[in-house]
Amino acid sequence: MNDSETNGTRGLALVTGASTGIGYELARGLAARRYDLVLVADDDAVRPVAAEFAPQGITAHAIEADLATNVGLAEVRRSLDALERPIEVAALNAGVGAYGRFDRIPIDADLRVIALNVTATVRLAKYVLPPMVDRGHGRVLFTSSSTAALPGTLFATYAASEAFVHSFAATIRDELADTGVSITTLMPGITDTDFFDRAGMENTKIARGPKADPEDVAQQGLEGLFAGKDRVEVGAAQRV
Ligand SMILES: NC(=O)c1ccc[n+]([C@@H]2O[C@H](COP(=O)([O-])OP(=O)(O)OC[C@H]3O[C@@H](n4cnc5c(N)ncnc54)[C@H](OP(=O)(O)O)[C@@H]3O)[C@@H](O)[C@H]2O)c1
C-alpha cells in the first residue's frame, strides 16, 4: 500500500523554512496539490501556520527547531521518524543571509549562514533521499538563489552557500538520474520576504527596490519540480 492510499492525499511533503516567505508559499502550493505537510521553522509561528491547512482536509505537522544546530536537526529527524510516513516531496528551503563586508561581519553570523544553508541542507538531503531511492520515487526541491553563479558582493558566505546548494543539487540530480527520484533547484531573484530584515539590510537599495512575489516564485518552483526540471530561475532581475 502506498502512502496516498492510507489517507486520501498524495502523501507527505516536508517544507523547511515554511513559516514565512517562499517556504510558506511552497507549503500552500503543496497543500493545493493535496499533499499532507510537515512544516519546519525556528519559531513557534510555524504552529498557527500548520493549523491553517486543516480546513482543506490537509494534515499539517509543525516542527519547531533551529536547523542551524545539531540539536535542532536531531529533533527534526526524531519528529519525522515518529510520523512513520514516507516523505514523497521535500522542499529544503530554509536559509538566511548575513549582509556586509566580510571583514566586518561577526564570525558567528557567517557560521550560522553556513550551518543553516549548507550543513542542514546536506543533513536533511541525506535523511530524505535514501528512502526515496529505495522506493524508486520522490521529488526534492532545493532553494538556492540566482546569485549562486556570481560573486555576491557584501554577501560572501551567503552567496557561497547558495553556490554550494546549486552545485550540490545539480550533482545529486545527475547521480540519481536512473532512480526515479527527481531533483530540482529553485533559483529566485530578489523576492518580497522577511529575508532582508533578517539579514540586517532593511535600509539598503536592494531591500527597497522591486521584488518578485513569493507566491509566484513558489508556484513556478513547484511547476518545475513536478515537471522534473533541473532548475527554475524566477524573480526580479537583481540578484540575492
Ligand atoms: N527573498 C529573496 O530575495 C531570496 C532570493 C534568493 C534566494 N532566497 C532563498 O529563499 C529561501 C527562503 O527565504 P525567504 O526569502 O522566504 O526568507 P524568509 O521569509 O526570511 O523565510 C525564512 C524561513 O526560514 C526559517 N528559518 C530561518 N532560520 C531558521 C533556522 N535556524 N532553523 C529553522 N528555520 C529557520 C524561518 O523561520 P523562523 O521565522 O521561525 O526563523 C522562515 O520560515 C532561503 O533559502 C533564501 O536564501 C531568497
PDB file of C-alpha atoms and ligand atoms in Angstrom:
ATOM      1  CA  MET A   1       0.000   0.000   0.000  1.00  0.00           C
ATOM      2  CA  ASN A   2       1.470   3.369  -0.820  1.00  0.00           C
ATOM      3  CA  ASP A   3       1.127   6.400   1.368  1.00  0.00           C
ATOM      4  CA  SER A   4      -1.555   8.054  -0.713  1.00  0.00           C
ATOM      5  CA  GLU A   5      -3.866   5.079  -0.219  1.00  0.00           C
ATOM      6  CA  THR A   6      -3.809   5.478   3.530  1.00  0.00           C
ATOM      7  CA  ASN A   7      -5.256   8.951   3.924  1.00  0.00           C
ATOM      8  CA  GLY A   8      -6.699  10.249   0.655  1.00  0.00           C
ATOM      9  CA  THR A   9      -3.893  12.682  -0.103  1.00  0.00           C
ATOM     10  CA  ARG A  10      -0.887  12.216  -2.364  1.00  0.00           C
ATOM     11  CA  GLY A  11       1.428  11.629   0.575  1.00  0.00           C
ATOM     12  CA  LEU A  12       3.632  13.673   2.821  1.00  0.00           C
ATOM     13  CA  ALA A  13       5.653  16.750   1.848  1.00  0.00           C
ATOM     14  CA  LEU A  14       8.361  18.283   4.016  1.00  0.00           C
ATOM     15  CA  VAL A  15       8.998  22.027   3.779  1.00  0.00           C
ATOM     16  CA  THR A  16      11.761  23.754   5.749  1.00  0.00           C
ATOM     17  CA  GLY A  17      11.554  27.472   6.396  1.00  0.00           C
ATOM     18  CA  ALA A  18       7.807  27.098   5.996  1.00  0.00           C
ATOM     19  CA  SER A  19       6.531  29.793   8.348  1.00  0.00           C
ATOM     20  CA  THR A  20       7.042  32.786   6.048  1.00  0.00           C
ATOM     21  CA  GLY A  21       8.094  33.875   2.571  1.00  0.00           C
ATOM     22  CA  ILE A  22       8.860  31.391  -0.177  1.00  0.00           C
ATOM     23  CA  GLY A  23       8.603  28.365   2.138  1.00  0.00           C
ATOM     24  CA  TYR A  24       5.128  29.342   3.291  1.00  0.00           C
ATOM     25  CA  GLU A  25       4.034  29.675  -0.334  1.00  0.00           C
ATOM     26  CA  LEU A  26       5.621  26.310  -1.176  1.00  0.00           C
ATOM     27  CA  ALA A  27       3.554  24.798   1.647  1.00  0.00           C
ATOM     28  CA  ARG A  28       0.387  26.426   0.317  1.00  0.00           C
ATOM     29  CA  GLY A  29       1.135  25.185  -3.196  1.00  0.00           C
ATOM     30  CA  LEU A  30       1.769  21.646  -1.972  1.00  0.00           C
ATOM     31  CA  ALA A  31      -1.450  21.672   0.064  1.00  0.00           C
ATOM     32  CA  ALA A  32      -3.320  22.801  -3.056  1.00  0.00           C
ATOM     33  CA  ARG A  33      -1.822  19.759  -4.820  1.00  0.00           C
ATOM     34  CA  ARG A  34      -3.211  17.598  -1.981  1.00  0.00           C
ATOM     35  CA  TYR A  35      -0.061  16.802  -0.045  1.00  0.00           C
ATOM     36  CA  ASP A  36      -0.086  16.491   3.718  1.00  0.00           C
ATOM     37  CA  LEU A  37       2.629  18.634   5.216  1.00  0.00           C
ATOM     38  CA  VAL A  38       5.468  18.695   7.702  1.00  0.00           C
ATOM     39  CA  LEU A  39       6.447  22.305   8.228  1.00  0.00           C
ATOM     40  CA  VAL A  40       9.732  23.218   9.910  1.00  0.00           C
ATOM     41  CA  ALA A  41      10.771  26.607  11.243  1.00  0.00           C
ATOM     42  CA  ASP A  42      12.764  28.006  14.122  1.00  0.00           C
ATOM     43  CA  ASP A  43       9.983  29.973  15.765  1.00  0.00           C
ATOM     44  CA  ASP A  44       6.629  28.870  17.213  1.00  0.00           C
ATOM     45  CA  ALA A  45       4.868  30.906  14.489  1.00  0.00           C
ATOM     46  CA  VAL A  46       5.056  27.707  12.449  1.00  0.00           C
ATOM     47  CA  ARG A  47       2.304  26.174  14.615  1.00  0.00           C
ATOM     48  CA  PRO A  48      -0.542  28.519  13.571  1.00  0.00           C
ATOM     49  CA  VAL A  49       0.708  28.229  10.003  1.00  0.00           C
ATOM     50  CA  ALA A  50       0.258  24.441  10.165  1.00  0.00           C
ATOM     51  CA  ALA A  51      -3.225  24.889  11.614  1.00  0.00           C
ATOM     52  CA  GLU A  52      -4.251  26.931   8.542  1.00  0.00           C
ATOM     53  CA  PHE A  53      -4.392  23.805   6.389  1.00  0.00           C
ATOM     54  CA  ALA A  54      -6.893  21.764   8.403  1.00  0.00           C
ATOM     55  CA  PRO A  55      -9.996  23.264   6.710  1.00  0.00           C
ATOM     56  CA  GLN A  56      -8.660  21.938   3.364  1.00  0.00           C
ATOM     57  CA  GLY A  57      -8.516  18.391   4.751  1.00  0.00           C
ATOM     58  CA  ILE A  58      -4.707  18.553   4.834  1.00  0.00           C
ATOM     59  CA  THR A  59      -2.861  17.151   7.829  1.00  0.00           C
ATOM     60  CA  ALA A  60      -0.030  19.554   8.626  1.00  0.00           C
ATOM     61  CA  HIS A  61       2.536  18.841  11.346  1.00  0.00           C
ATOM     62  CA  ALA A  62       4.622  21.689  12.742  1.00  0.00           C
ATOM     63  CA  ILE A  63       8.193  21.137  13.895  1.00  0.00           C
ATOM     64  CA  GLU A  64       9.797  23.995  15.778  1.00  0.00           C
ATOM     65  CA  ALA A  65      13.547  23.504  15.562  1.00  0.00           C
ATOM     66  CA  ASP A  66      16.683  25.540  14.943  1.00  0.00           C
ATOM     67  CA  LEU A  67      18.113  23.832  11.880  1.00  0.00           C
ATOM     68  CA  ALA A  68      21.403  25.648  12.344  1.00  0.00           C
ATOM     69  CA  THR A  69      22.127  23.400  15.352  1.00  0.00           C
ATOM     70  CA  ASN A  70      22.740  19.686  15.776  1.00  0.00           C
ATOM     71  CA  VAL A  71      20.078  19.606  18.491  1.00  0.00           C
ATOM     72  CA  GLY A  72      17.511  21.123  16.126  1.00  0.00           C
ATOM     73  CA  LEU A  73      18.425  18.745  13.317  1.00  0.00           C
ATOM     74  CA  ALA A  74      18.155  15.759  15.660  1.00  0.00           C
ATOM     75  CA  GLU A  75      14.736  16.987  16.769  1.00  0.00           C
ATOM     76  CA  VAL A  76      13.570  17.192  13.139  1.00  0.00           C
ATOM     77  CA  ARG A  77      14.802  13.664  12.394  1.00  0.00           C
ATOM     78  CA  ARG A  78      13.155  12.357  15.581  1.00  0.00           C
ATOM     79  CA  SER A  79       9.839  14.038  14.749  1.00  0.00           C
ATOM     80  CA  LEU A  80       9.897  12.780  11.155  1.00  0.00           C
ATOM     81  CA  ASP A  81      10.732   9.224  12.295  1.00  0.00           C
ATOM     82  CA  ALA A  82       7.815   9.358  14.741  1.00  0.00           C
ATOM     83  CA  LEU A  83       5.363  10.093  11.911  1.00  0.00           C
ATOM     84  CA  GLU A  84       6.181   6.729  10.290  1.00  0.00           C
ATOM     85  CA  ARG A  85       5.157   8.040   6.881  1.00  0.00           C
ATOM     86  CA  PRO A  86       7.357   8.210   3.804  1.00  0.00           C
ATOM     87  CA  ILE A  87       8.284  11.662   2.539  1.00  0.00           C
ATOM     88  CA  GLU A  88       7.164  11.939  -1.068  1.00  0.00           C
ATOM     89  CA  VAL A  89       8.293  15.539  -1.617  1.00  0.00           C
ATOM     90  CA  ALA A  90      10.893  17.590   0.245  1.00  0.00           C
ATOM     91  CA  ALA A  91      11.408  21.328  -0.202  1.00  0.00           C
ATOM     92  CA  LEU A  92      14.718  22.142   1.500  1.00  0.00           C
ATOM     93  CA  ASN A  93      14.208  25.858   1.567  1.00  0.00           C
ATOM     94  CA  ALA A  94      15.251  27.348   4.930  1.00  0.00           C
ATOM     95  CA  GLY A  95      18.064  29.833   4.506  1.00  0.00           C
ATOM     96  CA  VAL A  96      19.381  33.135   5.797  1.00  0.00           C
ATOM     97  CA  GLY A  97      21.922  35.735   4.725  1.00  0.00           C
ATOM     98  CA  ALA A  98      24.435  37.877   6.617  1.00  0.00           C
ATOM     99  CA  TYR A  99      24.948  41.243   4.946  1.00  0.00           C
ATOM    100  CA  GLY A 100      28.079  43.357   4.988  1.00  0.00           C
ATOM    101  CA  ARG A 101      31.765  43.331   4.178  1.00  0.00           C
ATOM    102  CA  PHE A 102      33.246  40.016   5.226  1.00  0.00           C
ATOM    103  CA  ASP A 103      35.902  41.542   7.473  1.00  0.00           C
ATOM    104  CA  ARG A 104      33.216  43.338   9.481  1.00  0.00           C
ATOM    105  CA  ILE A 105      30.598  40.601   9.920  1.00  0.00           C
ATOM    106  CA  PRO A 106      30.848  38.701  13.237  1.00  0.00           C
ATOM    107  CA  ILE A 107      32.108  35.191  12.545  1.00  0.00           C
ATOM    108  CA  ASP A 108      29.120  33.674  14.366  1.00  0.00           C
ATOM    109  CA  ALA A 109      26.771  35.228  11.798  1.00  0.00           C
ATOM    110  CA  ASP A 110      28.806  33.758   8.917  1.00  0.00           C
ATOM    111  CA  LEU A 111      28.938  30.351  10.573  1.00  0.00           C
ATOM    112  CA  ARG A 112      25.192  30.397  11.147  1.00  0.00           C
ATOM    113  CA  VAL A 113      24.627  31.023   7.430  1.00  0.00           C
ATOM    114  CA  ILE A 114      26.805  28.016   6.635  1.00  0.00           C
ATOM    115  CA  ALA A 115      25.191  25.852   9.338  1.00  0.00           C
ATOM    116  CA  LEU A 116      21.679  26.504   8.045  1.00  0.00           C
ATOM    117  CA  ASN A 117      22.139  26.923   4.301  1.00  0.00           C
ATOM    118  CA  VAL A 118      24.810  24.249   3.828  1.00  0.00           C
ATOM    119  CA  THR A 119      25.050  21.812   6.734  1.00  0.00           C
ATOM    120  CA  ALA A 120      21.330  21.478   7.431  1.00  0.00           C
ATOM    121  CA  THR A 121      20.582  21.136   3.723  1.00  0.00           C
ATOM    122  CA  VAL A 122      23.120  18.323   3.346  1.00  0.00           C
ATOM    123  CA  ARG A 123      21.939  16.562   6.510  1.00  0.00           C
ATOM    124  CA  LEU A 124      18.274  16.725   5.521  1.00  0.00           C
ATOM    125  CA  ALA A 125      19.053  15.593   1.981  1.00  0.00           C
ATOM    126  CA  LYS A 126      20.900  12.627   3.493  1.00  0.00           C
ATOM    127  CA  TYR A 127      17.797  11.889   5.580  1.00  0.00           C
ATOM    128  CA  VAL A 128      15.155  12.133   2.838  1.00  0.00           C
ATOM    129  CA  LEU A 129      16.930  10.764  -0.230  1.00  0.00           C
ATOM    130  CA  PRO A 130      17.903   7.156   0.648  1.00  0.00           C
ATOM    131  CA  PRO A 131      14.288   6.063   1.364  1.00  0.00           C
ATOM    132  CA  MET A 132      13.154   7.797  -1.844  1.00  0.00           C
ATOM    133  CA  VAL A 133      15.785   5.918  -3.831  1.00  0.00           C
ATOM    134  CA  ASP A 134      14.769   2.641  -2.134  1.00  0.00           C
ATOM    135  CA  ARG A 135      11.127   3.251  -3.100  1.00  0.00           C
ATOM    136  CA  GLY A 136      12.071   4.373  -6.625  1.00  0.00           C
ATOM    137  CA  HIS A 137      10.250   7.683  -6.484  1.00  0.00           C
ATOM    138  CA  GLY A 138      10.301  11.080  -4.781  1.00  0.00           C
ATOM    139  CA  ARG A 139      10.983  14.732  -5.518  1.00  0.00           C
ATOM    140  CA  VAL A 140      13.313  17.213  -3.812  1.00  0.00           C
ATOM    141  CA  LEU A 141      13.283  20.960  -4.397  1.00  0.00           C
ATOM    142  CA  PHE A 142      16.382  22.815  -3.202  1.00  0.00           C
ATOM    143  CA  THR A 143      16.055  26.563  -2.789  1.00  0.00           C
ATOM    144  CA  SER A 144      19.307  28.165  -3.926  1.00  0.00           C
ATOM    145  CA  SER A 145      19.481  31.677  -5.394  1.00  0.00           C
ATOM    146  CA  SER A 146      20.065  33.456  -8.671  1.00  0.00           C
ATOM    147  CA  THR A 147      23.263  34.732  -7.061  1.00  0.00           C
ATOM    148  CA  ALA A 148      24.706  31.209  -6.956  1.00  0.00           C
ATOM    149  CA  ALA A 149      26.842  31.646 -10.057  1.00  0.00           C
ATOM    150  CA  LEU A 150      28.150  35.140  -9.238  1.00  0.00           C
ATOM    151  CA  PRO A 151      30.329  36.901  -6.701  1.00  0.00           C
ATOM    152  CA  GLY A 152      27.864  38.066  -4.039  1.00  0.00           C
ATOM    153  CA  THR A 153      29.417  41.362  -3.002  1.00  0.00           C
ATOM    154  CA  LEU A 154      28.552  42.125   0.658  1.00  0.00           C
ATOM    155  CA  PHE A 155      27.107  38.617   0.905  1.00  0.00           C
ATOM    156  CA  ALA A 156      30.240  36.473   0.835  1.00  0.00           C
ATOM    157  CA  THR A 157      29.147  33.481   2.919  1.00  0.00           C
ATOM    158  CA  TYR A 158      25.540  33.667   1.728  1.00  0.00           C
ATOM    159  CA  ALA A 159      26.463  33.703  -1.976  1.00  0.00           C
ATOM    160  CA  ALA A 160      28.967  30.914  -1.431  1.00  0.00           C
ATOM    161  CA  SER A 161      26.359  28.872   0.438  1.00  0.00           C
ATOM    162  CA  GLU A 162      23.885  29.270  -2.414  1.00  0.00           C
ATOM    163  CA  ALA A 163      26.589  28.285  -4.910  1.00  0.00           C
ATOM    164  CA  PHE A 164      27.129  25.179  -2.792  1.00  0.00           C
ATOM    165  CA  VAL A 165      23.422  24.309  -2.806  1.00  0.00           C
ATOM    166  CA  HIS A 166      23.224  24.824  -6.561  1.00  0.00           C
ATOM    167  CA  SER A 167      26.228  22.600  -7.261  1.00  0.00           C
ATOM    168  CA  PHE A 168      25.182  20.003  -4.691  1.00  0.00           C
ATOM    169  CA  ALA A 169      21.645  19.708  -6.057  1.00  0.00           C
ATOM    170  CA  ALA A 170      22.776  19.564  -9.694  1.00  0.00           C
ATOM    171  CA  THR A 171      25.254  16.818  -8.859  1.00  0.00           C
ATOM    172  CA  ILE A 172      22.748  14.727  -6.919  1.00  0.00           C
ATOM    173  CA  ARG A 173      20.307  15.107  -9.793  1.00  0.00           C
ATOM    174  CA  ASP A 174      22.932  13.688 -12.106  1.00  0.00           C
ATOM    175  CA  GLU A 175      23.821  10.841  -9.735  1.00  0.00           C
ATOM    176  CA  LEU A 176      20.177   9.850  -9.199  1.00  0.00           C
ATOM    177  CA  ALA A 177      19.112  10.150 -12.842  1.00  0.00           C
ATOM    178  CA  ASP A 178      18.122   6.478 -13.116  1.00  0.00           C
ATOM    179  CA  THR A 179      16.500   6.049  -9.713  1.00  0.00           C
ATOM    180  CA  GLY A 180      13.066   7.608 -10.229  1.00  0.00           C
ATOM    181  CA  VAL A 181      13.966  10.416  -7.801  1.00  0.00           C
ATOM    182  CA  SER A 182      13.831  13.906  -9.274  1.00  0.00           C
ATOM    183  CA  ILE A 183      15.850  16.887  -8.044  1.00  0.00           C
ATOM    184  CA  THR A 184      15.084  20.497  -8.928  1.00  0.00           C
ATOM    185  CA  THR A 185      16.870  23.694  -7.907  1.00  0.00           C
ATOM    186  CA  LEU A 186      14.836  26.845  -7.352  1.00  0.00           C
ATOM    187  CA  MET A 187      16.888  29.986  -8.024  1.00  0.00           C
ATOM    188  CA  PRO A 188      14.906  33.061  -7.001  1.00  0.00           C
ATOM    189  CA  GLY A 189      15.962  36.621  -7.710  1.00  0.00           C
ATOM    190  CA  ILE A 190      15.035  39.321  -5.234  1.00  0.00           C
ATOM    191  CA  THR A 191      11.765  38.296  -3.644  1.00  0.00           C
ATOM    192  CA  ASP A 192       9.480  40.143  -1.266  1.00  0.00           C
ATOM    193  CA  THR A 193      10.010  38.267   2.019  1.00  0.00           C
ATOM    194  CA  ASP A 194      11.456  38.796   5.512  1.00  0.00           C
ATOM    195  CA  PHE A 195      14.875  37.760   4.181  1.00  0.00           C
ATOM    196  CA  PHE A 196      16.217  41.331   4.019  1.00  0.00           C
ATOM    197  CA  ASP A 197      15.193  42.267   7.557  1.00  0.00           C
ATOM    198  CA  ARG A 198      16.730  39.062   8.893  1.00  0.00           C
ATOM    199  CA  ALA A 199      19.953  39.765   7.015  1.00  0.00           C
ATOM    200  CA  GLY A 200      20.179  43.265   8.522  1.00  0.00           C
ATOM    201  CA  MET A 201      19.726  45.019   5.183  1.00  0.00           C
ATOM    202  CA  GLU A 202      16.318  46.637   5.544  1.00  0.00           C
ATOM    203  CA  ASN A 203      17.687  50.087   4.659  1.00  0.00           C
ATOM    204  CA  THR A 204      19.617  49.045   1.554  1.00  0.00           C
ATOM    205  CA  LYS A 205      18.776  49.897  -2.049  1.00  0.00           C
ATOM    206  CA  ILE A 206      18.208  46.221  -2.820  1.00  0.00           C
ATOM    207  CA  ALA A 207      15.724  45.802   0.014  1.00  0.00           C
ATOM    208  CA  ARG A 208      13.779  48.885  -1.088  1.00  0.00           C
ATOM    209  CA  GLY A 209      13.836  48.014  -4.804  1.00  0.00           C
ATOM    210  CA  PRO A 210      11.484  45.911  -6.959  1.00  0.00           C
ATOM    211  CA  LYS A 211      10.865  42.379  -5.801  1.00  0.00           C
ATOM    212  CA  ALA A 212       9.119  39.268  -7.010  1.00  0.00           C
ATOM    213  CA  ASP A 213       6.002  37.928  -5.330  1.00  0.00           C
ATOM    214  CA  PRO A 214       6.912  34.884  -3.186  1.00  0.00           C
ATOM    215  CA  GLU A 215       3.717  33.139  -4.287  1.00  0.00           C
ATOM    216  CA  ASP A 216       4.802  33.391  -7.954  1.00  0.00           C
ATOM    217  CA  VAL A 217       8.302  32.191  -7.064  1.00  0.00           C
ATOM    218  CA  ALA A 218       6.939  29.192  -5.170  1.00  0.00           C
ATOM    219  CA  GLN A 219       4.377  28.302  -7.835  1.00  0.00           C
ATOM    220  CA  GLN A 220       6.969  28.340 -10.590  1.00  0.00           C
ATOM    221  CA  GLY A 221       9.275  26.315  -8.380  1.00  0.00           C
ATOM    222  CA  LEU A 222       6.602  23.673  -7.826  1.00  0.00           C
ATOM    223  CA  GLU A 223       5.657  23.598 -11.501  1.00  0.00           C
ATOM    224  CA  GLY A 224       9.310  22.949 -12.323  1.00  0.00           C
ATOM    225  CA  LEU A 225       9.575  20.341  -9.593  1.00  0.00           C
ATOM    226  CA  PHE A 226       6.564  18.360 -10.809  1.00  0.00           C
ATOM    227  CA  ALA A 227       7.676  18.747 -14.434  1.00  0.00           C
ATOM    228  CA  GLY A 228      11.029  17.213 -13.450  1.00  0.00           C
ATOM    229  CA  LYS A 229      13.071  20.275 -14.471  1.00  0.00           C
ATOM    230  CA  ASP A 230      16.660  20.607 -13.329  1.00  0.00           C
ATOM    231  CA  ARG A 231      16.255  24.222 -12.248  1.00  0.00           C
ATOM    232  CA  VAL A 232      13.849  27.111 -12.156  1.00  0.00           C
ATOM    233  CA  GLU A 233      15.108  30.690 -12.312  1.00  0.00           C
ATOM    234  CA  VAL A 234      12.454  33.165 -11.293  1.00  0.00           C
ATOM    235  CA  GLY A 235      12.117  36.593  -9.772  1.00  0.00           C
ATOM    236  CA  ALA A 236      13.185  40.201 -10.047  1.00  0.00           C
ATOM    237  CA  ALA A 237      16.237  40.949 -12.162  1.00  0.00           C
ATOM    238  CA  GLN A 238      18.503  41.917  -9.263  1.00  0.00           C
ATOM    239  CA  ARG A 239      20.178  39.025  -7.554  1.00  0.00           C
ATOM    240  CA  VAL A 240      20.232  37.955  -3.917  1.00  0.00           C
TER     241      VAL A 240
HETATM  242  N1  LIG B   1      13.959  36.639  -0.584  1.00  0.00           N
HETATM  243  C1  LIG B   1      14.878  36.637  -1.562  1.00  0.00           C
HETATM  244  O1  LIG B   1      15.115  37.654  -2.229  1.00  0.00           O
HETATM  245  C2  LIG B   1      15.628  35.349  -1.871  1.00  0.00           C
HETATM  246  C3  LIG B   1      16.362  35.316  -3.071  1.00  0.00           C
HETATM  247  C4  LIG B   1      17.069  34.149  -3.396  1.00  0.00           C
HETATM  248  C5  LIG B   1      17.017  33.047  -2.538  1.00  0.00           C
HETATM  249  N2  LIG B   1      16.292  33.112  -1.389  1.00  0.00           N
HETATM  250  C6  LIG B   1      16.278  31.926  -0.523  1.00  0.00           C
HETATM  251  O2  LIG B   1      14.940  31.518  -0.335  1.00  0.00           O
HETATM  252  C7  LIG B   1      14.845  30.765   0.884  1.00  0.00           C
HETATM  253  C8  LIG B   1      13.639  31.234   1.663  1.00  0.00           C
HETATM  254  O3  LIG B   1      13.893  32.572   2.098  1.00  0.00           O
HETATM  255  P1  LIG B   1      12.756  33.680   2.145  1.00  0.00           P
HETATM  256  O4  LIG B   1      13.154  34.757   1.224  1.00  0.00           O
HETATM  257  O5  LIG B   1      11.412  33.085   2.016  1.00  0.00           O
HETATM  258  O6  LIG B   1      13.012  34.246   3.628  1.00  0.00           O
HETATM  259  P2  LIG B   1      12.123  34.365   4.937  1.00  0.00           P
HETATM  260  O7  LIG B   1      10.779  34.922   4.642  1.00  0.00           O
HETATM  261  O8  LIG B   1      13.016  35.093   5.896  1.00  0.00           O
HETATM  262  O9  LIG B   1      11.912  32.848   5.411  1.00  0.00           O
HETATM  263  C9  LIG B   1      12.917  32.117   6.028  1.00  0.00           C
HETATM  264  C10 LIG B   1      12.298  30.861   6.633  1.00  0.00           C
HETATM  265  O10 LIG B   1      13.370  30.057   7.162  1.00  0.00           O
HETATM  266  C11 LIG B   1      13.123  29.817   8.541  1.00  0.00           C
HETATM  267  N3  LIG B   1      14.370  29.788   9.277  1.00  0.00           N
HETATM  268  C12 LIG B   1      15.307  30.769   9.376  1.00  0.00           C
HETATM  269  N4  LIG B   1      16.296  30.364  10.176  1.00  0.00           N
HETATM  270  C13 LIG B   1      15.980  29.104  10.570  1.00  0.00           C
HETATM  271  C14 LIG B   1      16.614  28.152  11.410  1.00  0.00           C
HETATM  272  N5  LIG B   1      17.797  28.416  12.008  1.00  0.00           N
HETATM  273  N6  LIG B   1      16.015  26.955  11.613  1.00  0.00           N
HETATM  274  C15 LIG B   1      14.815  26.692  11.048  1.00  0.00           C
HETATM  275  N7  LIG B   1      14.171  27.545  10.230  1.00  0.00           N
HETATM  276  C16 LIG B   1      14.760  28.728  10.012  1.00  0.00           C
HETATM  277  C17 LIG B   1      12.252  30.956   9.000  1.00  0.00           C
HETATM  278  O11 LIG B   1      11.528  30.555  10.163  1.00  0.00           O
HETATM  279  P3  LIG B   1      11.603  31.408  11.540  1.00  0.00           P
HETATM  280  O12 LIG B   1      10.870  32.684  11.294  1.00  0.00           O
HETATM  281  O13 LIG B   1      10.931  30.515  12.531  1.00  0.00           O
HETATM  282  O14 LIG B   1      13.067  31.630  11.824  1.00  0.00           O
HETATM  283  C18 LIG B   1      11.357  31.145   7.781  1.00  0.00           C
HETATM  284  O15 LIG B   1      10.319  30.195   7.809  1.00  0.00           O
HETATM  285  C19 LIG B   1      16.187  30.942   1.599  1.00  0.00           C
HETATM  286  O16 LIG B   1      16.974  29.782   1.398  1.00  0.00           O
HETATM  287  C20 LIG B   1      16.812  32.131   0.891  1.00  0.00           C
HETATM  288  O17 LIG B   1      18.224  32.093   0.909  1.00  0.00           O
HETATM  289  C21 LIG B   1      15.596  34.228  -1.037  1.00  0.00           C
END
